[in-house]
Coordinates of N, CA, C and O in Angstrom, one line a residue:
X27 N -47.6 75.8 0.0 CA -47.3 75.6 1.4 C -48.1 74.5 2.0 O -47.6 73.6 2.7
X28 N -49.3 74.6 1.7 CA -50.2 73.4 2.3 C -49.9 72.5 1.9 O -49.8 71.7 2.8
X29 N -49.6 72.1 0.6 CA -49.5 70.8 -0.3 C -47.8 70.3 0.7 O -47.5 69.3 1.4
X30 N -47.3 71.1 0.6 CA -45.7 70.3 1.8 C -46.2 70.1 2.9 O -46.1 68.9 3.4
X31 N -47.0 71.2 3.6 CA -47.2 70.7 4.8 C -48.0 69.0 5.0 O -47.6 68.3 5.9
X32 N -48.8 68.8 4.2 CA -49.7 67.5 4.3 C -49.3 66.4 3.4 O -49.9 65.4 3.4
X33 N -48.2 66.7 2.7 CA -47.6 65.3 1.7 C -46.2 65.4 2.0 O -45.5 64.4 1.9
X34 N -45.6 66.8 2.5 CA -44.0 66.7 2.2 C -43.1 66.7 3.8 O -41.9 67.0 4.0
X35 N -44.0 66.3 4.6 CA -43.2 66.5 6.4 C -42.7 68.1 6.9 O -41.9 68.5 7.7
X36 N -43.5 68.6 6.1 CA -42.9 70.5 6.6 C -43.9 70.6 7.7 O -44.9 71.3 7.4
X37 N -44.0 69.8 8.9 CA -45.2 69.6 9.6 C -44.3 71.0 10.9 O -44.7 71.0 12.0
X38 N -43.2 72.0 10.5 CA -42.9 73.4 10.8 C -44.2 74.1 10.7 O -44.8 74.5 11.7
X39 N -44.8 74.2 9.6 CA -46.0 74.8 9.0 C -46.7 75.2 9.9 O -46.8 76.4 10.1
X40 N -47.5 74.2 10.9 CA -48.1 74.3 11.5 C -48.7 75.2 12.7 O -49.9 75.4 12.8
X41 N -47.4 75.6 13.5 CA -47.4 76.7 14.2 C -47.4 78.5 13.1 O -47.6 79.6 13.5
X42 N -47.1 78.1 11.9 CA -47.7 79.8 11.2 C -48.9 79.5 11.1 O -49.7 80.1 11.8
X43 N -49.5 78.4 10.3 CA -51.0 78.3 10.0 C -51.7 78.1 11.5 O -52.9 77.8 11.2
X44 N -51.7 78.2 12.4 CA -52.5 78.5 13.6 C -52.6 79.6 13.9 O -53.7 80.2 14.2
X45 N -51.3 80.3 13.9 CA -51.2 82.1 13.9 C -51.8 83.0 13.1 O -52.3 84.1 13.5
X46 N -52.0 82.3 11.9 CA -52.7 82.7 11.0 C -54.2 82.6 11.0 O -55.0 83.4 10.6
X47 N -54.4 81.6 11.6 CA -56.0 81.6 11.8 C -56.3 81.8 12.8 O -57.5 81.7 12.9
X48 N -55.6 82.2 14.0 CA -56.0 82.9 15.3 C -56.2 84.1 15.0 O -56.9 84.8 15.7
X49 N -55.3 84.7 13.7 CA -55.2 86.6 13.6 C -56.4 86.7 12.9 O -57.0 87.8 13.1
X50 N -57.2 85.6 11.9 CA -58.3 86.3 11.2 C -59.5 85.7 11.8 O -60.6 86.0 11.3
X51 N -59.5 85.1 12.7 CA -60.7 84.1 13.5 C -60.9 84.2 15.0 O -62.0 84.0 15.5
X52 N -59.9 84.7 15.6 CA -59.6 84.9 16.6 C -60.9 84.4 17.8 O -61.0 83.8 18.9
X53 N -62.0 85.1 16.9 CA -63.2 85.3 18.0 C -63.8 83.5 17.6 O -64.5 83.1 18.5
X54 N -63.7 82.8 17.0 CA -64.1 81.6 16.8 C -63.2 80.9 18.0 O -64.0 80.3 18.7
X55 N -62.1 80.9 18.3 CA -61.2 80.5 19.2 C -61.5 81.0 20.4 O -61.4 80.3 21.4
X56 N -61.8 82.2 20.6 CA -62.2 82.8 22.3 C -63.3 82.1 22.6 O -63.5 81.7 23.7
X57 N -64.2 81.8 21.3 CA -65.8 81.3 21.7 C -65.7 79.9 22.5 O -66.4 79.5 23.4
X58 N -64.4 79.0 21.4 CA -64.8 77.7 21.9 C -64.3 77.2 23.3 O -63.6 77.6 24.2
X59 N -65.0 76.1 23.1 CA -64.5 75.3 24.8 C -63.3 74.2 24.4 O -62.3 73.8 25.1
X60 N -63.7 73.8 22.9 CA -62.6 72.4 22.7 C -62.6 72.8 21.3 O -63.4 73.3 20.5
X61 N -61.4 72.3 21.4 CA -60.9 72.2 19.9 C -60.9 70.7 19.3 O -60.4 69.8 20.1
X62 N -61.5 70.2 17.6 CA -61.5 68.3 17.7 C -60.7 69.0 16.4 O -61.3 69.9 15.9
X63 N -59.7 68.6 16.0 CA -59.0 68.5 14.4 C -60.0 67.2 13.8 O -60.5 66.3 14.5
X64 N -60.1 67.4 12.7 CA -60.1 66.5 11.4 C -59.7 64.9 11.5 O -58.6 64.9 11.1
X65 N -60.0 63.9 11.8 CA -59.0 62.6 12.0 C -58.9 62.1 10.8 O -59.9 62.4 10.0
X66 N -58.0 61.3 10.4 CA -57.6 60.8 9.2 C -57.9 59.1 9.3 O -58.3 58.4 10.3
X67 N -57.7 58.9 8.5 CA -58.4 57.3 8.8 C -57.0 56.6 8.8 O -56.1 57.4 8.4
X68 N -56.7 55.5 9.2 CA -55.6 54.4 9.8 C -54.6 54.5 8.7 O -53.4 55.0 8.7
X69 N -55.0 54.1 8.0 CA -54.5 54.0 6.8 C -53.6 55.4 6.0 O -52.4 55.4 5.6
X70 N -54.5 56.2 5.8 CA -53.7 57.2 5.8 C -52.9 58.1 6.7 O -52.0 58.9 6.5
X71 N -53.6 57.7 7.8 CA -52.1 58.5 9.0 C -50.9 57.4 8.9 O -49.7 57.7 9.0
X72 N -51.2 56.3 8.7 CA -49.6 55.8 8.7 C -48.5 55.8 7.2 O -47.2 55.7 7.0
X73 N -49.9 56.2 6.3 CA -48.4 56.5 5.0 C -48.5 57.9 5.3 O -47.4 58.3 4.9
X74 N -49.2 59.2 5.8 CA -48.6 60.1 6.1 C -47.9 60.1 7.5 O -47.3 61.2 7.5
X75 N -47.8 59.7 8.4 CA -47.0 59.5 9.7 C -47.5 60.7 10.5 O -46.8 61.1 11.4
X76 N -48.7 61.5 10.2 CA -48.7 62.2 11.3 C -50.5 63.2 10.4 O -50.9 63.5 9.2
X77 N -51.1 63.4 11.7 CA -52.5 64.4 11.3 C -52.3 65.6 11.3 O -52.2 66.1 12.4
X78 N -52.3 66.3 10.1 CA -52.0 67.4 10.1 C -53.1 68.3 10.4 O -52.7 69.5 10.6
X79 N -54.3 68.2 10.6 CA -55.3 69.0 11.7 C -54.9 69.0 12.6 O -54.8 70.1 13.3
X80 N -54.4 67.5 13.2 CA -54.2 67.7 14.6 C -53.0 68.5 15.4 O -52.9 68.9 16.6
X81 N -52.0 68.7 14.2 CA -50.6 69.7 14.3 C -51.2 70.9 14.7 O -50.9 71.5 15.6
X82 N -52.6 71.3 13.6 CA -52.6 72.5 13.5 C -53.5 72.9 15.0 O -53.5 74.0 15.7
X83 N -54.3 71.9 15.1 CA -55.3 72.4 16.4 C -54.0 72.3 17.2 O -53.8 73.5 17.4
X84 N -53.0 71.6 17.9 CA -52.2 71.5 19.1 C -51.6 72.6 19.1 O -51.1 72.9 20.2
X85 N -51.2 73.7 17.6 CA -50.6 74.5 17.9 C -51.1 75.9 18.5 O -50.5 76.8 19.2
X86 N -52.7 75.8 17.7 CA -53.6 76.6 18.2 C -53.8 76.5 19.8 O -54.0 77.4 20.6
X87 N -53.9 75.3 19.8 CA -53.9 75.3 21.9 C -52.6 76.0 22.7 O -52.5 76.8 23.6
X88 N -52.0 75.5 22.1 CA -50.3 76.1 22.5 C -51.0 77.8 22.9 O -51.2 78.3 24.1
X89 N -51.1 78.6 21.5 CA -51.0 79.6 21.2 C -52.2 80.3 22.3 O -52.0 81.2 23.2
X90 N -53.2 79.8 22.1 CA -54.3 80.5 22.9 C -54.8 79.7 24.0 O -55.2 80.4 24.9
X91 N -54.8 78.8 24.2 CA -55.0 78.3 25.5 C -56.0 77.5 25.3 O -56.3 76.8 26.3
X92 N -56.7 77.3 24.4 CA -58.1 76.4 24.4 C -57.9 74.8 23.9 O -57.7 74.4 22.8
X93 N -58.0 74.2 25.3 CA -57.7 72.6 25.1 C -58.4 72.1 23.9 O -59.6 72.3 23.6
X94 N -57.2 71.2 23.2 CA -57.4 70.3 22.1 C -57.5 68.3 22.7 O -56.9 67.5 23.5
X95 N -58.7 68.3 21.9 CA -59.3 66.4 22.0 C -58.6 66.6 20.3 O -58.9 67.3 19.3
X96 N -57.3 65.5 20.6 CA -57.0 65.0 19.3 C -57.4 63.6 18.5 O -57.3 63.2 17.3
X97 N -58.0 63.0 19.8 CA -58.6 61.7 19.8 C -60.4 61.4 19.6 O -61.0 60.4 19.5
X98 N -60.7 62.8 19.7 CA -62.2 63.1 20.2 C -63.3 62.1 19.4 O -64.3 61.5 19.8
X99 N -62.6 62.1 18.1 CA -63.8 61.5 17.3 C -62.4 60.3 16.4 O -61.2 60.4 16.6
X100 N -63.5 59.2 15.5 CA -63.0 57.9 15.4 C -63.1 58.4 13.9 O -64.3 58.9 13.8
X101 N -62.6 58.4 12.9 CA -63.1 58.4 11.0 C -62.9 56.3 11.1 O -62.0 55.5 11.1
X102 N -64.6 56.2 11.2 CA -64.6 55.2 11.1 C -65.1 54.0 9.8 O -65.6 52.9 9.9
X103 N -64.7 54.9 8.8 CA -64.8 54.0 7.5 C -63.7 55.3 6.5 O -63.7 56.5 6.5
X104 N -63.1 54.5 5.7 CA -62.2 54.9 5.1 C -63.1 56.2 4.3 O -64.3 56.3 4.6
X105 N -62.5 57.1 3.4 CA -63.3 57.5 2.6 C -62.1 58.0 1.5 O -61.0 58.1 2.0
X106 N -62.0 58.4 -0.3 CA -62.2 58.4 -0.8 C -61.2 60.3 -0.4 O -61.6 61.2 0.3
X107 N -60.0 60.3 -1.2 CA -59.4 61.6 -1.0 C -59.8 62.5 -2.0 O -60.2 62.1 -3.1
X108 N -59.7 63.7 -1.7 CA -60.4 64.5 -2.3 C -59.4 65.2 -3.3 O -59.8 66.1 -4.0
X109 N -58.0 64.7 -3.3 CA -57.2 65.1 -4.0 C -56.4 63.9 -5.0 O -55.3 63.9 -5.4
X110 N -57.9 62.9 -5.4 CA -57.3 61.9 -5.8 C -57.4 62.2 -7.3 O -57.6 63.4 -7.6
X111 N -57.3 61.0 -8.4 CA -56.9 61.8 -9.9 C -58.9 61.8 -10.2 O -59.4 62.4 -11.2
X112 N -59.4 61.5 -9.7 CA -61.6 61.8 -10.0 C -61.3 63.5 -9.9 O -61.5 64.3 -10.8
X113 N -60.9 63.7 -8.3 CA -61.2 65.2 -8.3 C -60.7 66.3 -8.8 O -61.2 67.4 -9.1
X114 N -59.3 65.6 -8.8 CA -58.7 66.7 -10.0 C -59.2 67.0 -11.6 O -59.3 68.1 -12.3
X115 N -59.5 66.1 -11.8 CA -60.5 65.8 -13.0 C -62.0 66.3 -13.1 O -62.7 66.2 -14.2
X116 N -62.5 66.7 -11.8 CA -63.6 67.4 -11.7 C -64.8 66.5 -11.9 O -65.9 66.9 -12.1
X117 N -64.5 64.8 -11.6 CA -65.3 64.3 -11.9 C -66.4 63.0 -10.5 O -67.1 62.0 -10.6
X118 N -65.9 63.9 -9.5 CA -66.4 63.8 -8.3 C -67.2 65.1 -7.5 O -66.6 65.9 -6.7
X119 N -68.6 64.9 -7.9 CA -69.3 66.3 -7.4 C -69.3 66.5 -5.7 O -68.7 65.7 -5.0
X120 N -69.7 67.2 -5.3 CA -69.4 67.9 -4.0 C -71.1 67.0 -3.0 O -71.3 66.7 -1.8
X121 N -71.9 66.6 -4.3 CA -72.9 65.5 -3.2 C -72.7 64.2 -3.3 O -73.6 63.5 -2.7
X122 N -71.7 63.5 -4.0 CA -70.8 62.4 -4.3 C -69.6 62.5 -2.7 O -69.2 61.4 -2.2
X123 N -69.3 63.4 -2.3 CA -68.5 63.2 -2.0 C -69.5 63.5 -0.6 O -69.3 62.7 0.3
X124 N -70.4 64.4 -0.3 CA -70.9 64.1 1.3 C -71.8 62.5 1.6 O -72.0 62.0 2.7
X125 N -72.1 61.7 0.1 CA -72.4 60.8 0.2 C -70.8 59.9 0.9 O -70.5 59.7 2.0
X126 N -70.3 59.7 0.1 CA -68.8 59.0 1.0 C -68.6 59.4 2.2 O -68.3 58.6 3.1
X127 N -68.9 60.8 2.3 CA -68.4 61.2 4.0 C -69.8 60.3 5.4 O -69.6 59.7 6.5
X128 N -70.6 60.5 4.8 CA -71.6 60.0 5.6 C -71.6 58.9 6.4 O -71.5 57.8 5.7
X129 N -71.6 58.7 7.4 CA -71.7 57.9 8.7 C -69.9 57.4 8.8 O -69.5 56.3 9.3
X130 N -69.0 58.7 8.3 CA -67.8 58.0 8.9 C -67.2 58.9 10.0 O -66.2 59.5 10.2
X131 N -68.0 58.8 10.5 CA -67.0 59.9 11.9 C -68.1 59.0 12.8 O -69.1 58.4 12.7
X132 N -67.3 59.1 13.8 CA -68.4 58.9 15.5 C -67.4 59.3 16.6 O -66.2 59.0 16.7
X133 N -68.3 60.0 17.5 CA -67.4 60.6 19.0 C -67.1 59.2 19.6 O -67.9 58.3 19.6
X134 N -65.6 59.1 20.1 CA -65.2 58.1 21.2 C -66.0 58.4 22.6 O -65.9 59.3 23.4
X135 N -67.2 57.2 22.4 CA -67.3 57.2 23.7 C -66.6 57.9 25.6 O -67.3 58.5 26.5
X136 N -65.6 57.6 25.5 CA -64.9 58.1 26.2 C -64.9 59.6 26.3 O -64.6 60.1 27.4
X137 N -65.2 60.3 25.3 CA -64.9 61.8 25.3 C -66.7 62.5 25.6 O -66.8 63.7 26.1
X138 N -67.6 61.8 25.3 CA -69.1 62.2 25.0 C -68.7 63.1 25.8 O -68.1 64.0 25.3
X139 N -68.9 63.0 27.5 CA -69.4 64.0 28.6 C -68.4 65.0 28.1 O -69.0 66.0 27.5
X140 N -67.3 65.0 28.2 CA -66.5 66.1 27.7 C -66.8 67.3 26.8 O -66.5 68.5 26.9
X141 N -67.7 66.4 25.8 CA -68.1 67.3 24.6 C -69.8 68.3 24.6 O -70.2 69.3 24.0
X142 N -70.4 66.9 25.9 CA -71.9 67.7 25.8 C -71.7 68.8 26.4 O -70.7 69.1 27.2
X143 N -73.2 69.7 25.8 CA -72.9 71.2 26.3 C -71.8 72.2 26.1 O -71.7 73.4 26.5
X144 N -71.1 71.7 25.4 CA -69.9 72.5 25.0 C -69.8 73.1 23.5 O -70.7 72.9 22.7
X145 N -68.6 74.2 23.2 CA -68.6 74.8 21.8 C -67.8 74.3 21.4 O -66.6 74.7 21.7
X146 N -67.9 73.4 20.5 CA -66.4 72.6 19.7 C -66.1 73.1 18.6 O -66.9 73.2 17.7
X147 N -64.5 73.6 18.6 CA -64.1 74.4 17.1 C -63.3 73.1 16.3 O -62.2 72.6 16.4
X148 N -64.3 72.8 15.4 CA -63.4 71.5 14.1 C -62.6 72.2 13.7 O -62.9 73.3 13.3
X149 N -61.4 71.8 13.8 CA -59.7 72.4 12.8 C -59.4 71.3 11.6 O -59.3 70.1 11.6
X150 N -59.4 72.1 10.8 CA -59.3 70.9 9.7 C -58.0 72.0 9.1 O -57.7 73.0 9.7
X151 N -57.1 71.5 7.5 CA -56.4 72.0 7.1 C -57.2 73.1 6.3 O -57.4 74.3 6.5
X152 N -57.6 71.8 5.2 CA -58.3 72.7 4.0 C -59.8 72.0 3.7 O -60.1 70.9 4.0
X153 N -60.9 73.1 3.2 CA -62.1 73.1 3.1 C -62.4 72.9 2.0 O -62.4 73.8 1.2
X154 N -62.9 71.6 1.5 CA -62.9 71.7 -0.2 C -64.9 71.7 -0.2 O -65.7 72.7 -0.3
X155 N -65.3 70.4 0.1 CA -66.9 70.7 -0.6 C -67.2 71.0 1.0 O -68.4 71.2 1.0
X156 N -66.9 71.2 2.1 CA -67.6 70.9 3.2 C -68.2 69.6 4.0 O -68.5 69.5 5.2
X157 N -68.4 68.6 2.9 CA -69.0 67.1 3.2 C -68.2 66.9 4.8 O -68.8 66.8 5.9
X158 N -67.1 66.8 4.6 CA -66.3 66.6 5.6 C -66.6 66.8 6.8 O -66.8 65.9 7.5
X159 N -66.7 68.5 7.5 CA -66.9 69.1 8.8 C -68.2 69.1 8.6 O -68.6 69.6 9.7
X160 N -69.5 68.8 7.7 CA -70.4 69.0 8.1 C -70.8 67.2 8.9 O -71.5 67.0 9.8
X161 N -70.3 66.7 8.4 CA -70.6 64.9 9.0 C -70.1 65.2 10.3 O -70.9 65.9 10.9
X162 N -68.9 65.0 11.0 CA -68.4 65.5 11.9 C -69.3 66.6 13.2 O -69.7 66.6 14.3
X163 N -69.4 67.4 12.3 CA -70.6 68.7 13.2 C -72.0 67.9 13.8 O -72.4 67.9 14.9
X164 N -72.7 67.0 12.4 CA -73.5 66.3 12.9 C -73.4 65.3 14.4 O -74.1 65.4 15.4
X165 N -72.4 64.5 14.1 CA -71.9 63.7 14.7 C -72.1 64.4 16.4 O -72.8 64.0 17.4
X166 N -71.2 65.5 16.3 CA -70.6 66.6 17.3 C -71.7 66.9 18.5 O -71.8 66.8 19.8
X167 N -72.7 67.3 17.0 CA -74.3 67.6 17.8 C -74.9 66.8 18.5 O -75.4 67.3 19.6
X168 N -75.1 65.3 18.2 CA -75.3 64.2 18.2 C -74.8 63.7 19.9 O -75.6 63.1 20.6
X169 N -74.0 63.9 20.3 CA -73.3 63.5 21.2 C -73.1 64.9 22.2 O -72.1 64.9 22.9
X170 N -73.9 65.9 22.3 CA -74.8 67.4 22.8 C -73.9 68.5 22.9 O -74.0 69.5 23.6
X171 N -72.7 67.9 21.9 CA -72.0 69.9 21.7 C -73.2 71.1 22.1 O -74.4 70.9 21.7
X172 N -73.0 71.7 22.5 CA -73.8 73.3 22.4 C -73.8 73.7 20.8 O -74.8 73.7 20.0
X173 N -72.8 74.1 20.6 CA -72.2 74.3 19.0 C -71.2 73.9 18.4 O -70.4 73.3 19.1
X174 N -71.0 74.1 17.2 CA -69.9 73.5 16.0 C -70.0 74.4 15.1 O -70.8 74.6 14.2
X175 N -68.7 74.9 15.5 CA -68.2 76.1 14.3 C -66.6 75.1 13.7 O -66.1 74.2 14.2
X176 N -66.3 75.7 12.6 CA -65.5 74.8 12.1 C -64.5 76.4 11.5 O -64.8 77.5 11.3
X177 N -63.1 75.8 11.3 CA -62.0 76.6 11.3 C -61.2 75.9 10.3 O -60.6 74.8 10.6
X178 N -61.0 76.5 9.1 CA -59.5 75.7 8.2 C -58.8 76.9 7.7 O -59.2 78.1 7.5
X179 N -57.4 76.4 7.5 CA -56.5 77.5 6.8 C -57.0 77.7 5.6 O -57.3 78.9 5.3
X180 N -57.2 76.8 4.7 CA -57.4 77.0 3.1 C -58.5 77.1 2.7 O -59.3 77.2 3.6
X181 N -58.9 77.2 1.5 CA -60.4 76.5 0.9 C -60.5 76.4 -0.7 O -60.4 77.4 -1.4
X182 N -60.7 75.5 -1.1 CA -59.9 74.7 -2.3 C -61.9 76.0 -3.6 O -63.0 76.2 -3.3
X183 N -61.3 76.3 -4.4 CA -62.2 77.3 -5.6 C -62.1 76.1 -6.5 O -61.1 75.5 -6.9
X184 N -63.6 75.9 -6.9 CA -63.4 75.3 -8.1 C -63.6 76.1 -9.0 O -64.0 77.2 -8.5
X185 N -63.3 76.3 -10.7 CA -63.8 76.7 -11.6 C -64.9 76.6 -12.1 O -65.1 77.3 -13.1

């Protein structure tokens, strides 16, 4: 289901996978103040045509009421997919890959006041090493979130 949703346009998905993580998280969503999805870098939102975090946080707002920043933060250096043929291969470790993530997120300007003092819930799809929402969280802090709890549908088991 995930793999259509984020490669195949079943971007339907979206509103179950919010339902779904509102029924088992629920209290992560009462807690927060803002919801920031995941952003994808330029490049890959235009050969996929659309952010699929951001489907899923907008539908989570829908559902519960807690405003989504879909724009909140900038992925400002490409990084390195985690579903490329290295990782399938197992040959990209999980501190290889927070090294790639590192210094690519930054809050838009525009949003700081928005975010200081606040509880921001990261929506992402799927959770593979963590590198990801933990740069982001930093970032989040950085610019005086209160807190950063983070929320995905999946979470990728290695063997």
């Amino acid at each position: 289901m995930i793999l259509a949703f984020k490669y195949g346009d079943r971007t339907e998905a979206a509103n179950l996978f919010a339902k779904m993580m509102i029924s088992t998280a629920g209290e992560l969503v009462d807690d927060a103040d803002i919801l920031v999805p995941v952003p994808l870098d330029r490049k890959r939102l235009f050969h996929r045509r659309y952010n699929q975090a951001a489907l899923i946080a907008q539908s989570i707002s829908r559902f519960h009421g807690v405003p989504v920043l879909p724009d909140a933060m900038d992925r400002i250096k490409p990084t390195p997919g985690q579903g490329g043929q290295n990782w399938k291969k197992g040959k990209v470790s999980a501190r290889e890959r927070r090294r790639a993530v590192q210094g690519a997120f930054k809050v838009r300007e525009k949003y700081a006041d928005h975010l200081s003092g606040r509880r921001v819930l990261v929506i992402d799809d799927v959770y593979t090493t963590g590198a990801t929402v933990w740069s982001m969280a930093r970032e989040l802090n950085r610019a005086g979130a209160s807190a950063v709890d983070v929320l995905t549908f999946a979470r990728v088991v290695r063997e």
